[in-house]
Short mmCIF file of C-alpha atoms in Angstrom, two decimals:
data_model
loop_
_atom_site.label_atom_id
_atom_site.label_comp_id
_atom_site.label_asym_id
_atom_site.label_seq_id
_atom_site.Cartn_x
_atom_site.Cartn_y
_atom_site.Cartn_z
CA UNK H 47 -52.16 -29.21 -33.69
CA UNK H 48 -48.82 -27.30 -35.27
CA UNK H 49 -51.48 -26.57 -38.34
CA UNK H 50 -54.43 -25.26 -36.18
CA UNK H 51 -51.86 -22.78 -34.85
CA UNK H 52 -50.21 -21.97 -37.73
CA UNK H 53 -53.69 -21.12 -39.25
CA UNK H 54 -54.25 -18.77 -36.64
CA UNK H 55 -51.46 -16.91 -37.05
CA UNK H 56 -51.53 -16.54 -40.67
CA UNK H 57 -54.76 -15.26 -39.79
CA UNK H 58 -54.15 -12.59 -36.83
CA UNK H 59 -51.02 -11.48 -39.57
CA UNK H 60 -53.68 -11.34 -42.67
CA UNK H 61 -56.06 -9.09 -40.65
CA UNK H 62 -53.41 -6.94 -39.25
CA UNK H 63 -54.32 -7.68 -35.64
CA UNK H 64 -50.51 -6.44 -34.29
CA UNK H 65 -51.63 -6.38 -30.40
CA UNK H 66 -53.60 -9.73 -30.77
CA UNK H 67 -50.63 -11.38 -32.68
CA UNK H 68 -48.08 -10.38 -29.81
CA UNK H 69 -50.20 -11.82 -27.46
CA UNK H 70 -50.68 -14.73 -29.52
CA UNK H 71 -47.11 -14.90 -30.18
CA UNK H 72 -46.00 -14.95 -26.17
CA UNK H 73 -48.31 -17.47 -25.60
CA UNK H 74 -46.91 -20.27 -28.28
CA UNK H 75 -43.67 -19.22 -27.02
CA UNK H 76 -44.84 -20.24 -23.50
CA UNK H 77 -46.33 -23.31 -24.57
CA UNK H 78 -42.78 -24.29 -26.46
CA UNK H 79 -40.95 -23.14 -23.03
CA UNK H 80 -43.36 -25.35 -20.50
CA UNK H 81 -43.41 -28.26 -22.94
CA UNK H 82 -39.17 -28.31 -22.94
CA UNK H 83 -39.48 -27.88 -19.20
CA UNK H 84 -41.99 -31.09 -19.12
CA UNK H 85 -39.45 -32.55 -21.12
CA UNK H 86 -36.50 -32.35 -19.29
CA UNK H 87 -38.44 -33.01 -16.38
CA UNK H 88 -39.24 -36.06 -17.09
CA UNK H 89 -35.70 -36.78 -19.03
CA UNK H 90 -34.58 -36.40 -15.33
CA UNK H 91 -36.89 -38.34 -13.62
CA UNK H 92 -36.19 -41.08 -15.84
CA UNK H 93 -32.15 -40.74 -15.49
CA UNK H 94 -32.69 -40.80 -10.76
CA UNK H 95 -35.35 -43.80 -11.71
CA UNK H 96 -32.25 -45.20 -13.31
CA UNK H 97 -29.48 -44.22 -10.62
CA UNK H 98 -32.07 -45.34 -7.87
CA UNK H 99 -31.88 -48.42 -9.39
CA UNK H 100 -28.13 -48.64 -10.14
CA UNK H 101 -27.70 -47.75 -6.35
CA UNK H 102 -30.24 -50.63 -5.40
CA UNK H 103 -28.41 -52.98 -7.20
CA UNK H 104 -24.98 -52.06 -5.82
CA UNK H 105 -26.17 -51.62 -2.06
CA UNK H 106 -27.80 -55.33 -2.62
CA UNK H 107 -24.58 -56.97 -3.96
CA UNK H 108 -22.81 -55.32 -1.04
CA UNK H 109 -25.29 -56.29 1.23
CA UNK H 110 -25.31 -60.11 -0.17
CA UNK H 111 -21.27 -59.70 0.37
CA UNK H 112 -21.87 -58.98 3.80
CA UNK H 113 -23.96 -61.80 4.68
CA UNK H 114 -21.50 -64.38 3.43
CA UNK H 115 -18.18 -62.32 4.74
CA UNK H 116 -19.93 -61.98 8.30
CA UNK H 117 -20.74 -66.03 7.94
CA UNK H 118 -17.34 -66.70 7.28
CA UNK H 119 -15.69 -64.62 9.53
CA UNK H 120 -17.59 -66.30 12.52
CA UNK H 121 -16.57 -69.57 11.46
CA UNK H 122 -13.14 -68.65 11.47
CA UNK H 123 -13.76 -66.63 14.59
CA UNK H 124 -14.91 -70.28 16.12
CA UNK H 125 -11.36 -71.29 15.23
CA UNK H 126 -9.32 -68.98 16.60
CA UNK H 127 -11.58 -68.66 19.89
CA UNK H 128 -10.59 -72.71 20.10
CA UNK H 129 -6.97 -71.91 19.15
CA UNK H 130 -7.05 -69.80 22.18
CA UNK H 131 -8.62 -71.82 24.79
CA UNK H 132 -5.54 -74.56 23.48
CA UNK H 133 -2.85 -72.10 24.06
CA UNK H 134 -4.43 -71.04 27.66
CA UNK H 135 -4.44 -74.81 28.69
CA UNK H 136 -1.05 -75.14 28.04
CA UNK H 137 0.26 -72.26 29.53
CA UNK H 138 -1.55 -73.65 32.91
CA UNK H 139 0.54 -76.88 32.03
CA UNK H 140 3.32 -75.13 31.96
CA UNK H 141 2.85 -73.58 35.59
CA UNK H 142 1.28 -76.70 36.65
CA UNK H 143 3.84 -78.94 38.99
CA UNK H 144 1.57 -82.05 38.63
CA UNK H 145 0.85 -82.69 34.88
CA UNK H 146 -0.35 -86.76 34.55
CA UNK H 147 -1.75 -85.72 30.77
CA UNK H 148 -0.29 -88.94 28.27
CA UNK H 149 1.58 -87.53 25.42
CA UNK H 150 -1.20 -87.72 22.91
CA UNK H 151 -3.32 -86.12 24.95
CA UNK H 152 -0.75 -83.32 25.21
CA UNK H 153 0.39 -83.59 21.66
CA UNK H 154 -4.01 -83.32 20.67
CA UNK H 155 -4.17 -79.62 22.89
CA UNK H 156 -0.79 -78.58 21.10
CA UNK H 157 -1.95 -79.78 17.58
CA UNK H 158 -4.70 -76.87 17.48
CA UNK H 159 -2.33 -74.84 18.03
CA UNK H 160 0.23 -75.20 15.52
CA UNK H 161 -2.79 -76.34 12.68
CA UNK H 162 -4.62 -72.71 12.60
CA UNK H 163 -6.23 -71.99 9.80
CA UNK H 164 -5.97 -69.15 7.29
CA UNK H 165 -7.96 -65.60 7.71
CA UNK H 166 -9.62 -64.71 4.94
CA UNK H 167 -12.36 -61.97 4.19
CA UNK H 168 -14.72 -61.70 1.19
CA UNK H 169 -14.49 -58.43 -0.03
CA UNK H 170 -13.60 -58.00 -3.25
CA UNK H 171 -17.40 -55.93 -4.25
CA UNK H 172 -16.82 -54.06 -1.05
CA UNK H 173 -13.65 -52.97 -2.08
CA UNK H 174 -14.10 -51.83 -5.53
CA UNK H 175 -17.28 -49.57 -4.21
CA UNK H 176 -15.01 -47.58 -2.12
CA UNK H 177 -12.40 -47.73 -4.49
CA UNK H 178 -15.42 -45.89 -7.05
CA UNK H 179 -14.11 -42.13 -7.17
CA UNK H 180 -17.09 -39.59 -6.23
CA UNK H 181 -19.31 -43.25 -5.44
CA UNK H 182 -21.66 -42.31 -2.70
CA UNK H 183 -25.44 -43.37 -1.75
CA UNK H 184 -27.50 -40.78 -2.33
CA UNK H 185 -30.08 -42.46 -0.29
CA UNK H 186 -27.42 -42.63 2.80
CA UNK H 187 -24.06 -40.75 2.04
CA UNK H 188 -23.03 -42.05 5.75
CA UNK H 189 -22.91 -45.54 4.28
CA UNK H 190 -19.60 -45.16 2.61
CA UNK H 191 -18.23 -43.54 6.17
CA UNK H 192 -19.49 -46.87 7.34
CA UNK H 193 -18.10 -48.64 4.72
CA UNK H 194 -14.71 -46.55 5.55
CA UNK H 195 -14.53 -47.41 8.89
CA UNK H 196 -14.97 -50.87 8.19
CA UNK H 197 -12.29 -50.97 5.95
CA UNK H 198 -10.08 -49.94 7.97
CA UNK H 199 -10.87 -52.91 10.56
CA UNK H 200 -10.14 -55.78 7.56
CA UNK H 201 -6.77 -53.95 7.51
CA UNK H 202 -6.02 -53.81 11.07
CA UNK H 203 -7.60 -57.33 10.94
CA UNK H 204 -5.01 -58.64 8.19
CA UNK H 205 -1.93 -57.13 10.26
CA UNK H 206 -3.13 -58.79 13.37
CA UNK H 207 -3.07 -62.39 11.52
CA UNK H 208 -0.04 -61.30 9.79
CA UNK H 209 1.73 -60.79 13.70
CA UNK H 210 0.06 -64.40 14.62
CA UNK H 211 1.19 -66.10 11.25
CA UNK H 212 5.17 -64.40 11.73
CA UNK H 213 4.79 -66.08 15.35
CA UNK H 214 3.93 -69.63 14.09
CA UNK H 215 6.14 -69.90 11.08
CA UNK H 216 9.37 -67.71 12.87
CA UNK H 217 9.25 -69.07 16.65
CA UNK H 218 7.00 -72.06 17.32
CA UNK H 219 7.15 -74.21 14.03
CA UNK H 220 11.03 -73.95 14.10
CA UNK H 221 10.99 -74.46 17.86
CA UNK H 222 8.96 -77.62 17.06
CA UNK H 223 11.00 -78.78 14.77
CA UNK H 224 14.05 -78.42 16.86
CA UNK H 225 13.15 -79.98 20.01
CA UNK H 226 9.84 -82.29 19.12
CA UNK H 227 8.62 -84.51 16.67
CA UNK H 228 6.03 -84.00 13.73
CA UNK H 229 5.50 -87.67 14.05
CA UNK H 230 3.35 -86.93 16.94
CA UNK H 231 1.12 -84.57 14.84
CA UNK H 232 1.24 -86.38 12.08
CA UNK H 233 0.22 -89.91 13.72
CA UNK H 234 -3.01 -88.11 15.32
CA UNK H 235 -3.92 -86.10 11.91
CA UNK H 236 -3.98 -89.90 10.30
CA UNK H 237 -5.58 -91.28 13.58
CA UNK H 238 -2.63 -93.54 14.17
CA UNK H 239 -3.25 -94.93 18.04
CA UNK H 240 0.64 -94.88 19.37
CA UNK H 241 2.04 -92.53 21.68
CA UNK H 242 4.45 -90.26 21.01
CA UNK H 243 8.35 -90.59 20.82
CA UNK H 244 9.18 -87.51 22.52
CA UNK H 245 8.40 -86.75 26.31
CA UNK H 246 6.16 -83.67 26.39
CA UNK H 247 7.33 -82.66 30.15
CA UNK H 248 10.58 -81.23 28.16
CA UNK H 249 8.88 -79.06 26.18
CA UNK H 250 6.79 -77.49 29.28
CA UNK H 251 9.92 -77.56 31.50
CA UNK H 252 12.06 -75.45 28.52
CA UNK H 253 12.02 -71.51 29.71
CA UNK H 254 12.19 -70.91 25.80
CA UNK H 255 8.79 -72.92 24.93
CA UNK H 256 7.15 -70.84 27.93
CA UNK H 257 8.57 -67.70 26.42
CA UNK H 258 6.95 -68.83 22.76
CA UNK H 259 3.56 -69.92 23.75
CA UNK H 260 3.43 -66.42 25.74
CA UNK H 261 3.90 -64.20 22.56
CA UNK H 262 1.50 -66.45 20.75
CA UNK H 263 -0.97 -65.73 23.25
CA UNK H 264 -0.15 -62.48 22.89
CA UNK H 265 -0.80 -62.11 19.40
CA UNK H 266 -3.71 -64.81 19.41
CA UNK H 267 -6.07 -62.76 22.08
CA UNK H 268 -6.36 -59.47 20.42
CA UNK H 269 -6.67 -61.01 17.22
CA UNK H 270 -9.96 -62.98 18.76
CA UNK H 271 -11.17 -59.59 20.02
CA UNK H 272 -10.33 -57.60 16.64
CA UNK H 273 -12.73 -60.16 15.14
CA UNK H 274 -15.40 -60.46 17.25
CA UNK H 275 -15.10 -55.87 16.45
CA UNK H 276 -15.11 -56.47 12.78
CA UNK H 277 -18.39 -59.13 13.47
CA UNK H 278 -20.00 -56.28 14.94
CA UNK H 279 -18.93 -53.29 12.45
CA UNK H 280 -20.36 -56.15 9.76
CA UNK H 281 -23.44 -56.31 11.20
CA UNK H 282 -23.77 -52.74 12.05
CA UNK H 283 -23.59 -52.23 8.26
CA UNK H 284 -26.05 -54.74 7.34
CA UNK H 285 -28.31 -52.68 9.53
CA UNK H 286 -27.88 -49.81 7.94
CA UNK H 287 -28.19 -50.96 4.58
CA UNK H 288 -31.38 -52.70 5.50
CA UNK H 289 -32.85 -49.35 7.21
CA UNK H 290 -32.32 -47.61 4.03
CA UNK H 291 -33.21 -49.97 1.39
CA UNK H 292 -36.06 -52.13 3.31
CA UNK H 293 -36.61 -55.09 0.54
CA UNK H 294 -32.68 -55.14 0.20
CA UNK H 295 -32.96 -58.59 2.35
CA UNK H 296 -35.06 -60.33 0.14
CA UNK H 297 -32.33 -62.17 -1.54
CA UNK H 298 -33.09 -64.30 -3.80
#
């Protein structure tokens, strides 16, 4: 093809043919022009092609993330919902005049209170996307407000366990310690059938227990509702990312 052109320059130069040369001359220079345009045309399609599928692949790790953080978290929600309904039933023993509970039946409501469990959230691919300077999806640039917003909710999350953690290991363990036995605890963790040591009607008749169990409540209840918030935010998310990348739920 370069030689058939060439050859008809040579000859439009040979025969002296100035205007038809010109003309000749744009055109090929036209040609070059729209065949580097094709060119970087397609250069580009091929680099979104590849972005399009970097951001596929990121929104469907996050997305897989999700799915096992949001699992998790309503497991652990289960917990601390339970944790809560313990902590309510002995507050109502301690404004109850007329407790006939035996120890270990007292010492098996007070047990789930004092043997909470941990908060954790998976996040460690959700947090180094927003951590990704200039990161956004192109397909959805809202998704990393989402993302934001959600973000802030593990931390205000964290710092409401933190408050119900402080309680545990700077009031009511040491209060336990002081004025109960573990043995009780200890004898129902290992199933042990013998009743406890230690009266139970002391504890509910000490002003200072009340006082305890009260700021745990206190610090247990919002917690419960800051998680059943984050559940929803989670979700919320998921929807999202399932809106804009519709086969993003096909996980293998």
């Amino acid at each position: 093809m370069i030689k058939f052109f060439r050859k008809i320059r040579y000859t439009l130069m040979s025969e002296n043919k100035t205007k038809k040369y010109l003309i000749y001359a744009i055109g090929e220079i036209v040609l070059v022009v729209i065949g580097i345009l094709i060119a970087l045309q397609i250069n580009n399609w091929n680099e979104l092609q590849k972005l399009n599928k970097k951001e596929t692949t990121i929104a469907k790790e996050l997305y897989i993330e999700l799915n096992e953080n949001l699992i998790s978290v309503k497991n652990q929600l289960a917990l601390w919902e339970n944790r809560d309904k313990k902590i309510i039933e002995v507050i109502s023993l301690i404004d109850s005049d007329n407790v006939k509970l035996t120890n270990r039946e007292f010492d098996s409501t007070l047990i789930y209170i004092i043997a909470f469990s941990n908060f954790k959230l998976k996040q460690s691919k959700f947090q180094r996307i927003i951590s990704l300077e200039n990161f956004e999806f192109k397909k959805s640039p809202s998704l990393i407000n989402s993302m934001l917003s959600l973000n802030d909710m593990y931390i205000t999350l964290m710092e409401y366990y933190k408050q119900n953690d402080e309680n545990y290991h700077q009031l009511l363990q040491p209060y336990l310690i002081d004025n109960y036995s573990t043995e009780n605890f200890n004898n129902i963790i290992i199933g042990k059938k013998t009743e406890s040591k230690v009266d139970y009607h002391d504890l509910l008749s000490d002003l200072k227990f009340a006082n305890i169990i009260h700021s745990v409540r206190g610090s247990n209840a919002p917690f419960v509702q800051r998680i059943k918030i984050a559940i929803r935010q989670i979700e919320s998310l998921k929807n999202q990312l399932e809106t804009v990348y519709p086969s993003i739920n096909n996980v293998d």
